[in-house]
Coordinates of C-alpha atoms and ligand atoms in Angstrom, one line a residue:
X1 CA 22.5 7.7 29.0
X2 CA 25.8 6.5 30.4
X3 CA 28.3 4.9 28.2
X4 CA 28.8 1.3 29.4
X5 CA 32.3 -0.3 28.9
X6 CA 31.5 -2.4 25.9
X7 CA 34.5 -2.0 23.6
X8 CA 34.9 0.6 20.9
X9 CA 31.6 2.2 19.8
X10 CA 30.3 5.4 18.4
X11 CA 29.1 8.2 20.5
X12 CA 26.3 9.0 18.1
X13 CA 22.9 8.4 19.6
X14 CA 20.1 7.7 17.2
X15 CA 16.6 8.0 18.6
X16 CA 14.0 6.1 16.5
X17 CA 10.6 7.5 17.3
X18 CA 7.9 4.9 16.7
X19 CA 8.3 1.2 17.1
X20 CA 5.9 0.2 14.3
X21 CA 7.0 -1.7 11.2
X22 CA 9.4 1.0 9.8
X23 CA 10.7 2.1 13.2
X24 CA 11.6 -1.4 14.4
X25 CA 13.3 -2.3 11.0
X26 CA 15.1 1.0 11.0
X27 CA 16.4 0.3 14.5
X28 CA 18.1 -2.8 13.0
X29 CA 19.7 -0.8 10.2
X30 CA 21.2 1.8 12.6
X31 CA 22.2 -0.8 15.2
X32 CA 24.0 -2.8 12.5
X33 CA 26.1 0.2 11.8
X34 CA 27.1 0.4 15.4
X35 CA 25.1 3.5 16.5
X36 CA 23.6 3.7 19.9
X37 CA 19.9 3.2 19.1
X38 CA 17.0 4.1 21.3
X39 CA 13.5 3.3 20.1
X40 CA 10.6 5.2 21.7
X41 CA 7.2 3.7 21.2
X42 CA 3.9 5.1 22.6
X43 CA 2.3 1.7 23.1
X44 CA 3.1 -1.1 25.5
X45 CA 5.3 -3.9 24.2
X46 CA 3.0 -5.7 21.8
X47 CA 4.9 -8.9 22.5
X48 CA 3.4 -8.8 26.0
X49 CA 0.1 -7.2 25.4
X50 CA -2.9 -9.5 25.2
X51 CA -5.0 -7.6 22.7
X52 CA -3.4 -5.7 19.9
X53 CA -5.5 -3.1 18.3
X54 CA -4.2 -1.5 15.3
X55 CA -4.6 -1.1 11.6
X56 CA -5.1 -3.8 9.1
X57 CA -4.4 -7.3 10.3
X58 CA -2.4 -8.5 7.3
X59 CA -0.4 -6.9 4.5
X60 CA 1.0 -7.7 1.1
X61 CA 4.8 -7.9 1.3
X62 CA 6.6 -7.6 -2.0
X63 CA 10.1 -7.2 -3.5
X64 CA 11.0 -3.8 -2.0
X65 CA 10.0 -4.8 1.5
X66 CA 11.8 -8.2 1.2
X67 CA 15.0 -6.5 0.0
X68 CA 15.0 -4.3 3.1
X69 CA 14.4 -7.3 5.4
X70 CA 17.3 -9.1 3.7
X71 CA 19.7 -6.3 4.6
X72 CA 19.2 -7.1 8.3
X73 CA 19.0 -10.9 7.8
X74 CA 15.2 -11.1 8.4
X75 CA 13.9 -12.0 4.9
X76 CA 13.9 -15.8 5.3
X77 CA 12.3 -15.7 8.7
X78 CA 9.5 -13.4 7.6
X79 CA 8.9 -15.2 4.3
X80 CA 8.6 -18.5 6.1
X81 CA 5.7 -17.0 8.1
X82 CA 4.0 -15.5 5.1
X83 CA 1.5 -17.0 2.6
X84 CA 2.5 -16.8 -1.0
X85 CA -0.2 -15.2 -3.3
X86 CA 0.7 -16.2 -6.9
X87 CA -2.4 -14.5 -8.5
X88 CA -5.4 -12.4 -7.9
X89 CA -8.7 -14.1 -7.8
X90 CA -11.4 -11.9 -9.3
X91 CA -14.9 -12.6 -8.0
X92 CA -17.8 -11.4 -10.2
X93 CA -21.2 -10.7 -8.8
X94 CA -22.5 -14.0 -10.2
X95 CA -19.9 -15.8 -8.1
X96 CA -17.6 -16.6 -11.0
X97 CA -13.9 -16.7 -10.0
X98 CA -11.1 -15.9 -12.5
X99 CA -7.4 -16.1 -11.5
X100 CA -4.9 -13.6 -13.0
X101 CA -1.3 -14.5 -12.2
X102 CA 1.0 -11.8 -11.0
X103 CA 3.8 -13.0 -13.3
X104 CA 5.6 -16.1 -14.2
X105 CA 5.5 -19.2 -12.1
X106 CA 7.3 -18.5 -8.8
X107 CA 6.5 -14.8 -8.9
X108 CA 4.3 -14.0 -6.0
X109 CA 3.6 -11.6 -3.2
X110 CA 3.2 -12.6 0.4
X111 CA 0.4 -12.1 2.9
X112 CA 2.0 -11.4 6.3
X113 CA 0.6 -10.8 9.7
X114 CA 1.2 -7.2 10.7
X115 CA 1.4 -7.8 14.5
X116 CA 3.7 -10.8 14.0
X117 CA 6.0 -9.0 11.6
X118 CA 6.2 -6.1 14.1
X119 CA 7.0 -8.5 17.0
X120 CA 9.8 -10.2 15.0
X121 CA 11.3 -6.9 14.0
X122 CA 11.3 -5.7 17.7
X123 CA 12.9 -8.9 18.8
X124 CA 15.6 -8.6 16.0
X125 CA 16.3 -4.9 17.0
X126 CA 16.5 -5.9 20.7
X127 CA 19.1 -8.6 19.9
X128 CA 21.7 -5.9 19.1
X129 CA 23.6 -5.0 22.3
X130 CA 23.6 -1.3 21.2
X131 CA 19.8 -1.1 21.0
X132 CA 17.3 -0.2 23.7
X133 CA 13.5 -0.3 23.3
X134 CA 11.5 2.1 25.4
X135 CA 7.8 1.4 25.4
X136 CA 5.1 3.6 27.0
X137 CA 7.0 6.7 25.7
X138 CA 4.8 9.2 23.9
X139 CA 6.8 11.9 22.1
X140 CA 5.1 15.3 22.7
X141 CA 7.5 17.6 21.1
X142 CA 11.2 18.2 20.4
X143 CA 13.6 20.9 19.5
X144 CA 15.4 21.1 16.2
X145 CA 18.0 23.4 17.8
X146 CA 19.1 21.1 20.7
X147 CA 17.8 17.7 19.6
X148 CA 15.9 17.5 22.9
X149 CA 12.8 15.3 22.9
X150 CA 10.0 15.5 25.5
X151 CA 8.1 12.3 26.3
X152 CA 5.1 11.6 28.5
X153 CA 4.4 8.3 30.2
X154 CA 1.1 6.7 31.1
X155 CA 1.6 7.6 34.8
X156 CA 1.9 11.2 33.8
X157 CA 5.6 11.5 34.3
X158 CA 7.8 13.3 31.8
X159 CA 11.2 12.5 30.3
X160 CA 13.6 14.8 28.5
X161 CA 16.0 12.9 26.3
X162 CA 18.7 14.1 23.8
X163 CA 19.9 12.4 20.7
X164 CA 22.2 13.3 17.8
X165 CA 19.8 12.1 15.2
X166 CA 16.0 11.7 15.5
X167 CA 14.4 9.3 13.1
X168 CA 10.7 10.0 12.8
X169 CA 8.9 6.7 12.1
X170 CA 5.8 7.5 14.1
X171 CA 3.2 7.0 11.4
X172 CA 0.7 9.0 9.4
X173 CA 0.0 11.4 12.3
X174 CA 3.6 11.9 13.2
X175 CA 4.5 14.0 16.2
X176 CA 8.0 14.4 14.9
X177 CA 6.6 15.9 11.7
X178 CA 4.8 18.6 13.7
X179 CA 8.0 20.5 14.2
X180 CA 8.6 20.5 10.5
X181 CA 5.3 22.3 9.9
X182 CA 6.5 25.3 11.8
X183 CA 9.4 25.8 9.5
X184 CA 9.7 28.0 6.5
X185 CA 9.8 26.3 3.1
X186 CA 8.4 23.0 4.3
X187 CA 5.8 21.7 1.9
X188 CA 2.9 19.7 3.3
X189 CA -0.4 18.3 1.9
X190 CA -2.8 15.8 3.4
X191 CA -6.0 14.4 1.8
X192 CA -8.6 12.2 3.3
X193 CA -10.4 10.1 0.7
X194 CA -14.2 9.7 0.9
X195 CA -13.8 6.0 1.3
X196 CA -13.4 4.1 4.6
X197 CA -12.4 0.6 5.2
X198 CA -13.8 -2.2 7.5
X199 CA -12.2 -5.5 8.2
X200 CA -14.2 -8.7 8.4
X201 CA -12.9 -12.2 9.3
X202 CA -13.7 -15.2 7.2
X203 CA -13.3 -18.3 9.5
X204 CA -12.1 -21.7 8.2
X205 CA -14.8 -24.1 7.1
X206 CA -14.3 -27.7 8.3
X207 CA -10.8 -26.8 9.4
X208 CA -9.8 -25.6 5.9
X209 CA -9.5 -22.2 4.2
X210 CA -12.9 -21.1 3.1
X211 CA -11.5 -20.1 -0.3
X212 CA -8.3 -20.9 -2.2
X213 CA -5.4 -19.7 0.0
X214 CA -2.7 -18.7 -2.5
X215 CA -4.6 -15.8 -4.0
X216 CA -5.3 -12.1 -3.3
X217 CA -9.1 -12.3 -3.6
X218 CA -10.7 -9.2 -5.1
X219 CA -14.4 -8.2 -5.5
X220 CA -14.2 -5.1 -7.7
X221 CA -17.6 -3.3 -7.7
X222 CA -16.8 0.2 -8.9
X223 CA -17.5 2.4 -5.8
X224 CA -17.3 -0.6 -3.5
X225 CA -14.5 -3.1 -3.4
X226 CA -13.6 -5.9 -1.2
X227 CA -10.2 -7.6 -0.9
X228 CA -9.2 -10.7 1.1
X229 CA -5.8 -11.9 2.2
X230 CA -5.1 -15.3 3.8
X231 CA -3.7 -15.8 7.3
X232 CA -1.7 -18.7 8.7
X233 CA -4.6 -19.8 10.9
X234 CA -6.6 -20.5 7.8
X235 CA -8.8 -17.5 8.2
X236 CA -9.0 -14.7 5.6
X237 CA -9.1 -11.0 6.5
X238 CA -11.6 -9.3 4.2
X239 CA -11.3 -5.6 3.8
X240 CA -14.4 -3.8 2.5
X241 CA -13.7 -0.4 0.9
X242 CA -16.7 1.9 0.6
X243 CA -17.6 5.6 0.8
X244 CA -18.4 6.7 4.3
X245 CA -21.8 7.9 3.1
X246 CA -22.7 4.3 2.2
X247 CA -21.3 2.8 5.4
X248 CA -23.6 5.2 7.3
X249 CA -26.6 4.1 5.3
X250 CA -26.3 0.6 6.6
X251 CA -27.7 0.8 10.1
X252 CA -29.3 -2.6 10.8
X253 CA -28.2 -6.2 10.7
X254 CA -30.8 -6.9 7.9
X255 CA -29.4 -4.1 5.8
X256 CA -25.9 -5.6 6.1
X257 CA -27.2 -8.9 4.7
X258 CA -29.2 -7.2 2.0
X259 CA -26.1 -5.2 1.0
X260 CA -24.0 -8.3 0.8
X261 CA -26.7 -10.2 -1.1
X262 CA -26.6 -7.5 -3.7
X263 CA -22.9 -7.0 -4.1
X264 CA -21.0 -9.9 -2.5
X265 CA -23.4 -12.8 -2.5
X266 CA -20.7 -15.5 -2.8
X267 CA -19.2 -14.4 0.5
X268 CA -22.3 -14.7 2.7
X269 CA -22.1 -18.5 3.2
X270 CA -18.3 -18.2 3.6
X271 CA -18.3 -15.4 6.2
X272 CA -21.6 -16.6 7.7
X273 CA -24.7 -14.5 8.3
X274 CA -24.2 -14.3 12.1
X275 CA -20.5 -13.3 11.9
X276 CA -21.4 -10.7 9.2
X277 CA -24.1 -9.2 11.4
X278 CA -21.8 -9.0 14.4
X279 CA -18.5 -8.0 12.7
X280 CA -20.0 -5.2 10.7
X281 CA -21.0 -3.3 13.8
X282 CA -17.9 -4.1 15.9
X283 CA -15.8 -1.2 14.7
X284 CA -16.7 1.9 12.7
X285 CA -15.2 2.2 9.3
X286 CA -11.7 3.6 9.4
X287 CA -10.4 6.6 7.4
X288 CA -7.6 6.6 4.9
X289 CA -5.3 9.6 4.4
X290 CA -2.6 10.5 1.9
X291 CA 0.2 12.7 3.1
X292 CA 3.0 14.2 1.1
X293 CA 5.7 16.5 2.4
X294 CA 9.2 17.8 1.6
X295 CA 11.9 17.9 2.5
X296 CA 12.1 14.8 4.7
X297 CA 14.9 16.2 6.9
X298 CA 16.0 19.1 9.1
X299 CA 19.7 19.8 9.0
X300 CA 21.7 16.9 10.3
X301 CA 19.3 16.4 13.2
X302 CA 16.1 14.7 12.0
X303 CA 14.7 12.6 9.2
X304 CA 11.2 11.3 8.5
X305 CA 10.6 7.8 7.1
X306 CA 7.7 5.5 6.5
X307 CA 4.1 6.8 6.9
X308 CA 5.5 9.8 8.8
X309 CA 7.0 11.0 5.5
X310 CA 4.5 9.6 3.1
X311 CA 1.2 8.1 4.1
X312 CA -0.3 6.5 1.0
X313 CA -3.8 5.1 0.3
X314 CA -3.6 1.3 0.3
X315 CA -4.6 0.8 -3.4
X316 CA -1.2 -0.4 -4.5
X317 CA -0.2 -2.5 -1.5
X318 CA 2.9 -0.4 -1.2
X319 CA 2.8 1.6 2.1
X320 CA 4.9 -0.7 4.2
X321 CA 7.0 -1.7 1.2
X322 CA 7.9 1.9 0.4
X323 CA 8.7 2.6 4.1
X324 CA 11.0 -0.4 4.2
X325 CA 12.7 0.7 1.0
X326 CA 13.2 4.2 2.7
X327 CA 15.5 2.3 5.1
X328 CA 17.6 0.8 2.3
X329 CA 17.9 4.1 0.4
X330 CA 19.1 5.9 3.6
X331 CA 21.5 3.0 4.3
X332 CA 23.0 3.3 0.8
X333 CA 23.5 7.0 1.2
X334 CA 25.1 6.5 4.6
X335 CA 27.7 4.3 2.8
X336 CA 28.1 6.9 0.0
X337 CA 28.8 9.8 2.4
X338 CA 30.7 7.9 5.1
X339 CA 27.9 8.5 7.7
X340 CA 28.4 12.2 7.6
X341 CA 24.9 13.2 8.6
X342 CA 25.2 16.8 7.4
X343 CA 25.6 15.4 3.9
X344 CA 23.5 12.3 4.2
X345 CA 20.2 13.9 5.2
X346 CA 20.0 16.5 2.4
X347 CA 21.0 13.9 -0.1
X348 CA 18.3 11.5 1.3
X349 CA 15.6 14.1 0.8
X350 CA 16.9 14.9 -2.7
X351 CA 16.9 11.3 -3.8
X352 CA 13.9 9.9 -2.0
X353 CA 11.2 12.7 -2.1
X354 CA 10.5 12.3 -5.8
X355 CA 10.0 8.5 -5.3
X356 CA 7.8 8.9 -2.2
X357 CA 5.7 11.4 -4.0
X358 CA 5.4 9.1 -7.0
X359 CA 4.1 6.2 -5.0
X360 CA 1.6 8.4 -3.2
X361 CA 0.4 9.7 -6.5
X362 CA 0.2 6.2 -8.0
X363 CA -1.8 4.8 -5.1
X364 CA -4.2 7.8 -5.3
X365 CA -4.5 7.4 -9.1
X366 CA -5.3 3.8 -8.7
X367 CA -8.0 4.6 -6.1
X368 CA -9.6 7.1 -8.5
X369 CA -9.4 4.6 -11.3
X370 CA -10.8 1.7 -9.3
X371 CA -13.8 3.6 -7.9
X372 CA -14.6 5.2 -11.2
X373 CA -15.3 2.2 -13.4
X374 CA -13.5 -1.0 -12.3
X375 CA -15.9 -3.9 -12.1
X376 CA -14.7 -7.4 -12.4
X377 CA -15.0 -7.5 -16.2
X378 CA -13.0 -4.3 -16.6
X379 CA -10.4 -5.5 -14.1
X380 CA -9.9 -8.7 -16.0
X381 CA -9.8 -6.9 -19.4
X382 CA -7.2 -4.4 -18.3
X383 CA -4.9 -7.0 -16.8
X384 CA -5.2 -9.1 -19.9
X385 CA -4.4 -6.3 -22.3
X386 CA -1.3 -5.6 -20.2
X387 CA -0.1 -9.1 -20.2
X388 CA -0.8 -9.6 -23.9
X389 CA 1.2 -6.5 -24.8
X390 CA 4.0 -7.7 -22.4
X391 CA 3.8 -11.1 -24.1
X392 CA 4.4 -9.7 -27.6
X393 CA 6.9 -7.0 -26.5
X394 CA 8.5 -8.3 -23.3
X395 CA 11.4 -5.8 -23.4
X396 CA 9.2 -2.8 -24.3
X397 CA 6.0 -3.1 -22.4
X398 CA 6.3 -4.0 -18.7
X399 CA 3.1 -3.7 -16.7
X400 CA 3.2 -0.9 -14.1
X401 CA 2.3 -3.1 -11.2
X402 CA 5.2 -5.4 -12.2
X403 CA 7.8 -2.6 -11.9
X404 CA 6.2 -1.4 -8.7
X405 CA 5.8 -4.8 -7.1
X406 CA 8.6 -7.0 -8.4
X407 CA 11.5 -4.7 -9.0
X408 CA 13.3 -1.9 -7.2
X409 CA 12.9 0.5 -10.2
X410 CA 12.7 3.9 -8.6
X411 CA 9.0 4.7 -8.3
X412 CA 9.3 7.9 -10.2
X413 CA 11.2 6.1 -13.0
X414 CA 8.4 3.5 -13.1
X415 CA 5.9 6.3 -13.6
X416 CA 8.0 7.9 -16.4
X417 CA 8.4 4.5 -18.1
X418 CA 4.7 3.8 -17.8
X419 CA 3.8 7.1 -19.4
X420 CA 6.3 6.4 -22.2
X421 CA 4.8 2.9 -22.7
X422 CA 1.3 4.3 -22.9
X423 CA 2.5 6.7 -25.7
X424 CA 4.0 3.7 -27.6
X425 CA 0.8 1.7 -27.2
X426 CA -1.5 4.6 -28.2
X427 CA 0.8 5.4 -31.1
X428 CA 0.6 1.7 -32.2
X429 CA -3.2 1.8 -31.9
X430 CA -3.3 5.0 -33.9
X431 CA -1.2 3.5 -36.7
X432 CA -3.3 0.3 -36.7
X433 CA -6.5 2.4 -36.8
X434 CA -5.2 4.6 -39.6
X435 CA -4.1 1.5 -41.4
X436 CA -7.5 -0.1 -41.0
X437 CA -9.3 3.1 -42.2
X438 CA -7.0 3.5 -45.2
X439 CA -7.4 -0.2 -46.0
X440 CA -11.2 -0.1 -45.8
X441 CA -11.4 3.1 -47.8
X442 CA -9.3 1.4 -50.5
X443 CA -11.5 -1.7 -50.5
X444 CA -14.6 0.4 -50.7
X445 CA -13.4 2.4 -53.6
X446 CA -12.3 -0.8 -55.4
X447 CA -15.7 -2.5 -54.7
X448 CA -18.3 0.2 -54.3
X449 CA -21.4 -1.2 -52.4
X450 CA -24.9 -0.9 -53.8
X451 CA -26.1 2.4 -52.2
X452 CA -29.7 1.3 -52.3
X453 CA -29.0 -1.6 -49.9
X454 CA -27.4 0.8 -47.4
X455 CA -30.3 3.2 -47.1
X456 CA -32.8 1.9 -44.6
X457 CA -36.4 2.4 -45.6
X458 CA -38.2 5.0 -43.5
X459 CA -40.8 2.5 -42.2
X460 CA -38.1 0.1 -41.0
X461 CA -36.3 3.0 -39.3
X462 CA -39.5 4.0 -37.5
X463 CA -39.9 0.5 -36.1
X464 CA -36.4 0.6 -34.8
X465 CA -37.0 3.9 -33.0
X466 CA -40.1 2.5 -31.4
X467 CA -38.4 -0.6 -30.3
X468 CA -35.5 1.4 -28.8
X469 CA -37.9 3.7 -26.8
X470 CA -39.7 0.7 -25.5
X471 CA -36.6 -1.0 -24.3
Ligands
FAD501 P1 2.9 2.7 11.7 O1 2.8 1.3 11.3 O2 1.7 3.6 11.8 O3 3.8 2.8 13.0 C1 4.0 4.0 13.7 C2 4.3 3.7 15.1 O4 4.6 4.9 15.8 C3 3.2 3.0 15.9 O5 3.7 1.9 16.6 C4 2.7 4.1 16.9 O6 2.2 3.5 18.1 C5 4.0 4.9 17.1 N1 3.7 6.3 17.5 C6 2.8 7.2 16.9 N2 2.9 8.4 17.5 C7 3.9 8.3 18.5 C8 4.4 9.2 19.4 N3 3.9 10.5 19.5 N4 5.4 8.8 20.2 C9 5.9 7.5 20.1 N5 5.4 6.6 19.2 C10 4.4 7.0 18.4 N6 1.3 -1.6 3.1 C11 1.8 -2.5 2.3 O7 3.0 -2.5 2.0 N7 1.1 -3.6 1.9 C12 -0.2 -3.7 2.1 O8 -0.9 -4.7 1.7 C13 -0.9 -2.7 2.9 N8 -2.2 -2.8 3.2 C14 -2.8 -1.8 3.9 C15 -4.1 -1.8 4.1 C16 -4.8 -0.8 4.9 C17 -6.2 -0.9 5.1 C18 -4.0 0.3 5.4 C19 -4.6 1.3 6.2 C20 -2.6 0.3 5.2 C21 -2.0 -0.7 4.4 N9 -0.6 -0.6 4.1 C22 0.0 -1.6 3.4 C23 0.2 0.5 4.6 C24 1.0 0.1 5.9 O9 0.1 -0.2 6.9 C25 1.8 1.3 6.4 O10 2.5 1.9 5.3 C26 2.8 0.9 7.5 O11 2.2 0.4 8.6 C27 3.7 2.1 7.8 O12 4.6 1.8 8.9 P2 5.1 2.9 9.8 O13 6.0 2.2 10.8 O14 5.7 4.0 9.0 O15 3.9 3.5 10.6
EGU502 C1 -5.3 -3.0 -0.8 C2 -5.7 -3.3 0.5 C3 -5.4 -5.3 -6.9 C4 -4.1 -5.0 0.7 C5 -4.4 -2.8 -6.6 C6 -4.1 -5.0 -7.4 C7 -4.3 -3.8 -1.4 C8 -3.7 -4.7 -0.7 C9 -3.6 -3.7 -7.2 C10 -5.1 -4.2 1.2 C11 -6.2 -4.3 -6.3 C12 -5.6 -3.1 -6.2 C13 -1.2 -4.6 -5.9 C14 -0.5 -5.7 -5.5 C15 -2.0 -5.0 -3.8 C16 -3.4 -6.1 -8.0 C17 -1.2 -3.9 -7.1 C18 -3.8 -3.7 -2.7 C19 -2.7 -5.4 -1.5 C20 -2.2 -2.5 -8.8 C21 -5.1 -5.4 3.2 N1 -2.1 -4.3 -4.9 N2 -2.8 -4.7 -2.7 N3 -2.3 -3.4 -7.7 O1 -2.7 -5.9 -9.0 O2 -0.1 -3.7 -7.6 O3 -3.5 -7.3 -7.5 O4 -5.5 -4.3 2.5 F1 -7.4 -4.5 -5.9 S1 -0.9 -6.2 -4.0 CL1 -6.6 -1.8 -5.4 CL2 0.7 -6.5 -6.5

């Protein structure tokens, strides 16, 4: 890499491995600081490719992600291409729809198109004169000693490239991370959950959205769940979450329809019987993995961000948001330590690991919670309890999803606060229950009931038992 005559610039070369959501955003952050940035991405340029295959089609963008986009001047552009979702819409089996707002008026999350967001970020990164995008570059391995990376291209050729800093943004199955695994005192855990997911498209009906657009539609059915997010082209992308075992039990078109008739009957006319039969078998269900590791860096040479550092299950809508926030946190520490990488990288791990672990745990916790007993009634009930408590004690009780989704409260602080709130609430309940018990005891002593009226005659009791056994 020759140094072109382009005025004063730093010698430090930053290699961003992975040109996905976090990699392309991170390239902007490093380019803005004036580093020489090289992005290496295994795929072809998605802005030219005709078919983009990838993971989920749309995503929920919330406060943390927006703040990161704002740092590189991309917030407005991305927001203008997103669809606000002001509330969830809970669909019960009977087809009843109940909205639950995310917060006050004007508090909303955004449904954004993954491919479009990625394209915009690549274009933004490329606009910096000190950034170069290298597509069709697959990282094979690299050396922590020399900083040399080995790439393979589609034509089989190899390239060996050196960088001062390697930023691993290559996703949940990170090749950059592989080198971490060989080192002593590196912690690593990965868990596949028994659920898979499948995406189904709900087309517009008479040129209009098939359901209300400004909602995150949810069909909670204990072990099954479906979620739908709106797209700009007036379609919805429905994501069905279900244990792999159950996906495998459905093998014929008729079984698909039967399954939907039983659990998601209101969606059949909206998706359409034929579309449903076709889409269900188009792609097999996809797996979901949770990855935690620490530290997130090696010396002053390499740092992991985004899914490469913390793949989380999607049950909080935070994977991308957390990855985007990684970029802000790193940037803040760069300011604090004057871009001295030997100080910045350890500090980044120290500060960020607890938060990345916290969001991975929260997402997993919510997965377990949802599949255990969350049907539409329970979901409505829980959210209502939260908002009632918040209404009466707005300074004391803040719902967990609010802290996670609408603030930049550090994830691990949000968890601590949530646990504290639960204690306060349980304590409150205990006091009320004790009060109620003491109160009733007092009233009973004051007005003793007629014992004879309380004892149920044996014959009546027998009738009850028979009735119970028959039911
Ligand atoms: P990726 O998006 O995986 O990008 C990694 C990039 O690296 C890719 O472009 C890949 O081609 C490239 N790469 C991989 N290996 C190499 C290599 N060896 N050499 C070179 N390049 C390589 N998050 C949210 O915030 N909100 C949501 O609503 C949401 N919903 C989700 C729903 C589902 C079903 C799933 C599965 C995830 C969801 N997420 C959501 C999470 C989100 O998709 C991820 O957190 C996000 O994509 C992570 O971005 P990333 O750039 O770190 O990784
Ligand atoms: C899952 C898959 C509702 C997109 C968690 C809420 C999600 C998303 C929720 C997917 C749920 C679950 C929250 C948001 C969001 C809710 C949240 C989950 C977007 C606790 C495209 N989750 N998701 N919680 O509160 O905080 O609405 O695939 F069903 S956005 Cl599982 Cl806020």
